[in-house]
Short mmCIF file of N, CA, C and O in Angstrom, two decimals:
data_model
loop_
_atom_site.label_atom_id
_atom_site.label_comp_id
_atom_site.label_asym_id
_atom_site.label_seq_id
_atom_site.Cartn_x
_atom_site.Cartn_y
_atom_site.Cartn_z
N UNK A 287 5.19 -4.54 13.89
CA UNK A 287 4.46 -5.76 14.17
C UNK A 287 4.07 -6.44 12.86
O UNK A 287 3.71 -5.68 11.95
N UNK A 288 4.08 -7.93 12.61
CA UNK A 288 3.75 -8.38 11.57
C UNK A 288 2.34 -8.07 10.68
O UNK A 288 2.25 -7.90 9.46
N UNK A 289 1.31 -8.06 11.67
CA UNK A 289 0.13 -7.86 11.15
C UNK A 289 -0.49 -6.29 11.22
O UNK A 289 -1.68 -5.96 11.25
N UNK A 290 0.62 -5.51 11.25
CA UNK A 290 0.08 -4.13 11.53
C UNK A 290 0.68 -3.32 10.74
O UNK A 290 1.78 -3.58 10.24
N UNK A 291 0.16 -2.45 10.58
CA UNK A 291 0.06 -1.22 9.17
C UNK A 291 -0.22 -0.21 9.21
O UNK A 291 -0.72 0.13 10.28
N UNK A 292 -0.06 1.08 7.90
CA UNK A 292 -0.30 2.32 8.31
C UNK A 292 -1.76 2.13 7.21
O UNK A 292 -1.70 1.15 6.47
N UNK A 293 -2.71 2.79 7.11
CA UNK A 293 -3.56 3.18 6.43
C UNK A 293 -4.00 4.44 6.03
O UNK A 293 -4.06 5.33 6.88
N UNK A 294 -4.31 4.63 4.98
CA UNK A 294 -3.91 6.09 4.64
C UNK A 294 -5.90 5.99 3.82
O UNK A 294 -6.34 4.93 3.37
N UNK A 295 -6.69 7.28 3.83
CA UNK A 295 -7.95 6.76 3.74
C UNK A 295 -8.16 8.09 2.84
O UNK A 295 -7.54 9.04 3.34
N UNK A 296 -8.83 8.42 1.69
CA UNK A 296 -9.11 9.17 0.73
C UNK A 296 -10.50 9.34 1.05
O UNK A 296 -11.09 8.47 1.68
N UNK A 297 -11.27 10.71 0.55
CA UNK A 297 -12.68 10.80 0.02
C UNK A 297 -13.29 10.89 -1.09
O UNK A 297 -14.38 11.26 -1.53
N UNK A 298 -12.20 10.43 -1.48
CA UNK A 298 -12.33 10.03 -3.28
C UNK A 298 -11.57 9.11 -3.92
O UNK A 298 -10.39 9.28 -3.62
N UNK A 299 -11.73 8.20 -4.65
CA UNK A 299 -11.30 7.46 -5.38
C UNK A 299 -10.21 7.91 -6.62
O UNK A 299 -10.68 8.38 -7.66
N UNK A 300 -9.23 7.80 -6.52
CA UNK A 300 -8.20 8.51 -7.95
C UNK A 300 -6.95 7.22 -7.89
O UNK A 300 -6.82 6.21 -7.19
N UNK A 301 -6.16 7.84 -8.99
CA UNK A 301 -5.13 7.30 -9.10
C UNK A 301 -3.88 7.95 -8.09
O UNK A 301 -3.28 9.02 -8.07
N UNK A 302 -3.83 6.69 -7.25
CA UNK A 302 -2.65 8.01 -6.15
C UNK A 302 -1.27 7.34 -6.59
O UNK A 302 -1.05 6.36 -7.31
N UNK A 303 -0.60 8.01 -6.05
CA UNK A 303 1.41 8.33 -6.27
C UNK A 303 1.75 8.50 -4.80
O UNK A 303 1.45 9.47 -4.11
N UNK A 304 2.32 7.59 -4.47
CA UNK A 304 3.17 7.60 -3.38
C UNK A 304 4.86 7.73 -3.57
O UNK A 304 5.47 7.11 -4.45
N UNK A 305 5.51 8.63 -2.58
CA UNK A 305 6.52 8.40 -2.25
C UNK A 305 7.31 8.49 -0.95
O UNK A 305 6.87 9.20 -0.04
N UNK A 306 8.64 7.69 -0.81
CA UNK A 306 8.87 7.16 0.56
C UNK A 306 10.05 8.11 0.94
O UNK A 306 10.74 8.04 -0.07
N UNK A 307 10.39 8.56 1.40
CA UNK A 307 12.25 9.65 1.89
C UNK A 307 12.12 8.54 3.03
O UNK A 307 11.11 7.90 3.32
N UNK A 308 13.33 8.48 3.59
CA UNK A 308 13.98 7.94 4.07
C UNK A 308 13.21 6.70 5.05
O UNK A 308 13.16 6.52 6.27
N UNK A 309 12.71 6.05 4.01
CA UNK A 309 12.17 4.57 4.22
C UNK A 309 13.55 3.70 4.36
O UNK A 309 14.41 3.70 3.49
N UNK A 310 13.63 2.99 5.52
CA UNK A 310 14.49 2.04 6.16
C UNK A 310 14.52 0.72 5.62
O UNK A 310 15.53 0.02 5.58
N UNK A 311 13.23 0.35 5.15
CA UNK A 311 12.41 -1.55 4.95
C UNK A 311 11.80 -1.61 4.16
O UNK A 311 11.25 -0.56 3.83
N UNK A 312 11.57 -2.63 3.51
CA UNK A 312 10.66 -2.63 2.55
C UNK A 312 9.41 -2.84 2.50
O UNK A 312 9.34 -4.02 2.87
N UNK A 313 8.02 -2.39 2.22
CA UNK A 313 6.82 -2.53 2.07
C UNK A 313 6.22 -3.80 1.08
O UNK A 313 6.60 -4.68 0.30
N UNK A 314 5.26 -3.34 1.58
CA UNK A 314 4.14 -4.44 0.56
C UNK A 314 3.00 -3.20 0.73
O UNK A 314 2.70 -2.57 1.74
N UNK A 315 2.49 -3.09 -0.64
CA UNK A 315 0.98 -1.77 -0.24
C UNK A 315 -0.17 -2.29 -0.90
O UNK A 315 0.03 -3.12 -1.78
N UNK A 316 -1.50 -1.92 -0.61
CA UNK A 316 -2.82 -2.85 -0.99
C UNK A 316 -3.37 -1.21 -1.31
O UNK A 316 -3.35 -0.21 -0.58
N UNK A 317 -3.82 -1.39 -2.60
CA UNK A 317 -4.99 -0.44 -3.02
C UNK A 317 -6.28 -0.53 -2.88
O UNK A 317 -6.79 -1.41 -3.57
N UNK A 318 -6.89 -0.01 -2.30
CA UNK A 318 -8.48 -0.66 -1.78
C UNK A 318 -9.58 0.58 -2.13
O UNK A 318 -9.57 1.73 -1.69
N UNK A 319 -10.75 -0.17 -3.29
CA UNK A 319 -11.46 0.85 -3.56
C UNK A 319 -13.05 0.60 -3.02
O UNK A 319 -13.52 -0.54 -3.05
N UNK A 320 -13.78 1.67 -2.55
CA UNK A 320 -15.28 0.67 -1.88
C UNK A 320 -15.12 -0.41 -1.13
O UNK A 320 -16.01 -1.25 -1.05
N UNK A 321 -13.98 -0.52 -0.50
CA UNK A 321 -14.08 -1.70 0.34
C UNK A 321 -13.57 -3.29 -0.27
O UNK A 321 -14.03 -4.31 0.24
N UNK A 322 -12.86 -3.34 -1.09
CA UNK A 322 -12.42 -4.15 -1.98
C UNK A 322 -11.15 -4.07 -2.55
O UNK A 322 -11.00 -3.25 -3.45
N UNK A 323 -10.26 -4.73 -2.23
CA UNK A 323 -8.98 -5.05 -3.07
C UNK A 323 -8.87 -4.71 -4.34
O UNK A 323 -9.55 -5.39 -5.11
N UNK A 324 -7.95 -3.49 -5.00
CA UNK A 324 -7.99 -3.57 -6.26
C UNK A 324 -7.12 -3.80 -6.70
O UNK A 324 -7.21 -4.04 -7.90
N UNK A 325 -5.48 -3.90 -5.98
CA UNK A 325 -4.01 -4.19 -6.76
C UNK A 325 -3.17 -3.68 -5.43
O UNK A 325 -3.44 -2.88 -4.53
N UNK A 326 -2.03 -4.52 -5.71
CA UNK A 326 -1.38 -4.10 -4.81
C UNK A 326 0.22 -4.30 -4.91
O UNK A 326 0.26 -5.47 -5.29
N UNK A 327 1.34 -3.94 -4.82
CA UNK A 327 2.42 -3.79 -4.87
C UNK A 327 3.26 -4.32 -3.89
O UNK A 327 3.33 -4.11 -2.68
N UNK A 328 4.05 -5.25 -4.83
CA UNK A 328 5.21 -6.21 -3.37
C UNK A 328 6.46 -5.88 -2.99
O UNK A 328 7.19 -5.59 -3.93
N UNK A 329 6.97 -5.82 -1.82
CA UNK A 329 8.50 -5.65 -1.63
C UNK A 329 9.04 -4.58 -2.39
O UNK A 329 9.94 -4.64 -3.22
N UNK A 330 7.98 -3.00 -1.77
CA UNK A 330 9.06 -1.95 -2.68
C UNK A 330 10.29 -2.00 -1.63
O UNK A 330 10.49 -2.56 -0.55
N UNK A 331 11.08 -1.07 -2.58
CA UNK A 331 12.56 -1.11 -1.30
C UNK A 331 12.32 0.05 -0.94
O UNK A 331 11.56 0.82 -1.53
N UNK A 332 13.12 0.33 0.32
CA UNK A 332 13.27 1.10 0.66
C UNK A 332 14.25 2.42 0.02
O UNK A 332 14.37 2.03 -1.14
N UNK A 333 14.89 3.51 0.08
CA UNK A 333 15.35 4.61 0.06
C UNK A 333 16.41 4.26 -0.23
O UNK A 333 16.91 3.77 0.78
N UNK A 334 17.65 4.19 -1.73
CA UNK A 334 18.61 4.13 -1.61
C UNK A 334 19.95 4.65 -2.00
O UNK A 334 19.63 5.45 -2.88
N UNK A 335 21.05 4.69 -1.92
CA UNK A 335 21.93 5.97 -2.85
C UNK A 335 21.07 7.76 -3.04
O UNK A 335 20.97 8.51 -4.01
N UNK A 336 20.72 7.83 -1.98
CA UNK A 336 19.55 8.97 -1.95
C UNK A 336 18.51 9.02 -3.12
O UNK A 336 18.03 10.11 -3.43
N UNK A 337 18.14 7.82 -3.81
CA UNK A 337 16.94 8.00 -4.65
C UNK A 337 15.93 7.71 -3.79
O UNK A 337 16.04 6.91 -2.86
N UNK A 338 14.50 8.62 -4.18
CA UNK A 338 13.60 7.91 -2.87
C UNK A 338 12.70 7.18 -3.82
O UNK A 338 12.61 7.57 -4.98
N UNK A 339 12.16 6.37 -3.49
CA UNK A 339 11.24 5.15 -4.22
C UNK A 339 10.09 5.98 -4.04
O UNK A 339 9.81 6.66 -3.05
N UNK A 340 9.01 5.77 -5.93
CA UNK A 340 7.94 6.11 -5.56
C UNK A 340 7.34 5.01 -5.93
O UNK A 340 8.03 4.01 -6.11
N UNK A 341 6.04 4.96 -6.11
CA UNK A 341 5.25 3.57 -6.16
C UNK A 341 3.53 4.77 -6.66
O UNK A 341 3.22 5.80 -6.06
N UNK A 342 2.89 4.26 -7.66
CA UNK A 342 1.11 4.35 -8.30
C UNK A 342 0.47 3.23 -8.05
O UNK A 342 0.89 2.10 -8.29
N UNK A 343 -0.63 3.55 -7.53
CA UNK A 343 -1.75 2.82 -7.86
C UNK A 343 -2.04 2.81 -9.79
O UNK A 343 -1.78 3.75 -10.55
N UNK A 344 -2.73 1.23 -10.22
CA UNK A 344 -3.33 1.11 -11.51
C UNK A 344 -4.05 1.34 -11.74
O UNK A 344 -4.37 1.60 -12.89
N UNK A 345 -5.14 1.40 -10.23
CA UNK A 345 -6.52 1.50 -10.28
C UNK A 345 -7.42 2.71 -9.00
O UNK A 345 -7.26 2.89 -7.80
N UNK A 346 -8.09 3.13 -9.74
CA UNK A 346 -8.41 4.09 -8.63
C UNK A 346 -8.64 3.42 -7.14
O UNK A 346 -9.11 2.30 -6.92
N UNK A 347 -8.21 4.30 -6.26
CA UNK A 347 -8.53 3.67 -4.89
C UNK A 347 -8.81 4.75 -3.96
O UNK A 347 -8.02 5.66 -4.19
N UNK A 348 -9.43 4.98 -3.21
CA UNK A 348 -9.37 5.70 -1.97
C UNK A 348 -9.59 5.07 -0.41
O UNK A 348 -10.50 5.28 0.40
N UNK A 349 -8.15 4.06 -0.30
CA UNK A 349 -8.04 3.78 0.92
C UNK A 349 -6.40 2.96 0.11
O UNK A 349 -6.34 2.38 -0.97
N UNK A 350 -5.05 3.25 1.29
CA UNK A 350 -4.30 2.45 0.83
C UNK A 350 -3.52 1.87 2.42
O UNK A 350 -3.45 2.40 3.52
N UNK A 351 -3.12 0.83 1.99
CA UNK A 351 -2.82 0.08 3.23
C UNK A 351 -1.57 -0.63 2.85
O UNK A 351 -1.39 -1.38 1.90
N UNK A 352 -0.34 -0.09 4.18
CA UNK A 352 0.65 -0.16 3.82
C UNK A 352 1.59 -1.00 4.73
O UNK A 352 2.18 -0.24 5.51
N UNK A 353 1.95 -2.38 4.91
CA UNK A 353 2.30 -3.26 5.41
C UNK A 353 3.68 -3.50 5.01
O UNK A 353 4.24 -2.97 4.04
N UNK A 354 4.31 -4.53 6.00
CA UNK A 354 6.01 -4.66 5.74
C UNK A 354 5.65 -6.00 4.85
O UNK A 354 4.78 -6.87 4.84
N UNK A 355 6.87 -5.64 4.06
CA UNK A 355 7.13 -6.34 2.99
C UNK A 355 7.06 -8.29 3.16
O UNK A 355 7.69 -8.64 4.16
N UNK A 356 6.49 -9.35 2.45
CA UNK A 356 6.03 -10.30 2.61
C UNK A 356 4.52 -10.60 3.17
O UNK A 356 3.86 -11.64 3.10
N UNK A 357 4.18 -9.16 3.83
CA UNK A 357 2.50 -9.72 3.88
C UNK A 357 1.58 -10.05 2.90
O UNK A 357 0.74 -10.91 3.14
N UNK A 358 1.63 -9.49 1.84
CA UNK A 358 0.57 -9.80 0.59
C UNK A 358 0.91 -11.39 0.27
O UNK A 358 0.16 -12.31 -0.06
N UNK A 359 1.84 -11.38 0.42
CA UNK A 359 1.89 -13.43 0.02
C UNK A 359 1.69 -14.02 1.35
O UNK A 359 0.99 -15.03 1.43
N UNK A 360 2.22 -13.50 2.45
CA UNK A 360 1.69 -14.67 3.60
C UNK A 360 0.13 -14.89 3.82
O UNK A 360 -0.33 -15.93 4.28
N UNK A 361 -0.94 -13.42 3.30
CA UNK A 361 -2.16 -13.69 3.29
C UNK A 361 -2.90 -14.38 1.93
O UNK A 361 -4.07 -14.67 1.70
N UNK A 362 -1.76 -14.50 1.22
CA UNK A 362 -3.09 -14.87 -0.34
C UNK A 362 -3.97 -13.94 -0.67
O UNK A 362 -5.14 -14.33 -0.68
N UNK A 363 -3.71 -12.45 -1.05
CA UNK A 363 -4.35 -11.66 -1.02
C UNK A 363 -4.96 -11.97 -2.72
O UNK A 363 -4.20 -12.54 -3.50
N UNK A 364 -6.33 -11.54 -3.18
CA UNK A 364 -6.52 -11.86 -4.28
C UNK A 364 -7.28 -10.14 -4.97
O UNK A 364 -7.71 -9.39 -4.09
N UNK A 365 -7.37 -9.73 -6.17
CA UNK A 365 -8.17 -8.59 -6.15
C UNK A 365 -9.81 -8.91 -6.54
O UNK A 365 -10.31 -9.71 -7.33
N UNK A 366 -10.39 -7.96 -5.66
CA UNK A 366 -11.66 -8.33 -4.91
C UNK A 366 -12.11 -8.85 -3.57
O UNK A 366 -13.24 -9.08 -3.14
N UNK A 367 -10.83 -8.97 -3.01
CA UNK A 367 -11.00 -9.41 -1.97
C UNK A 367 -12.06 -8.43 -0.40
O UNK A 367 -11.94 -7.24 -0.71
N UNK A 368 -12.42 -8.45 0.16
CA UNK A 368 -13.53 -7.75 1.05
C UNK A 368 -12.13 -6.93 2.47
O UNK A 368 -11.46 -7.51 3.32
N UNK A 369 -12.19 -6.01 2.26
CA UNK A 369 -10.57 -4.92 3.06
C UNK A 369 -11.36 -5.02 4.25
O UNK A 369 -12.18 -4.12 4.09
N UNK A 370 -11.70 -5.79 5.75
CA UNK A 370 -12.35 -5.26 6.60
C UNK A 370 -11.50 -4.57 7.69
O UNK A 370 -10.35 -4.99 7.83
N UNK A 371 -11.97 -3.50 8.53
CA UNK A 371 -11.26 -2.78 8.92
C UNK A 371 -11.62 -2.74 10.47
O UNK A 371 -12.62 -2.18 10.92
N UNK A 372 -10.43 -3.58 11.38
CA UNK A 372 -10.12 -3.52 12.66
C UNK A 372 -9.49 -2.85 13.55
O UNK A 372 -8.34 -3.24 13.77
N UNK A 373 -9.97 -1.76 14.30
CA UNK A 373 -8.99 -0.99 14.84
C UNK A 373 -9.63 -0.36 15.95
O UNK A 373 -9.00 0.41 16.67
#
């Protein structure tokens, strides 16, 4: 769904490392620390020639939110922005 995502939620704030195996599509991911936008990463690709894509946070975060690729520009996401959480 366009506006829907996985969220992945820490009890601590660090520098995290993600990686994807057999990711199909490409992402867009939002680092969110205290409730606030801290950086976020556009249009990784997906999985290819069997390399698997990894992707870091710059900034510590403990909450990351992981959307299909083109959402961070269709919202104007800015860092600092207020992450509120509907579900």
């Amino acid at each position: 769904e366009p506006d829907s995502g996985m969220l992945f939620v820490y009890a601590n704030k660090s520098l995290l490392d993600f990686w994807m195996p057999n990711m199909n599509f490409s992402l867009d991911v939002v680092w969110i620390a205290d409730g606030r936008v801290v950086g976020w990463q556009e249009n990784i690709p997906p999985q290819t020639n069997g390399q698997i894509t990894r992707f870091k946070s710059r900034a510590p975060a403990d909450m990351v939110l992981e959307v299909s690729a083109g959402w961070i520009a269709a919202h104007g996401l800015t860092v600092g922005d207020v992450a509120s959480l509907d579900y």
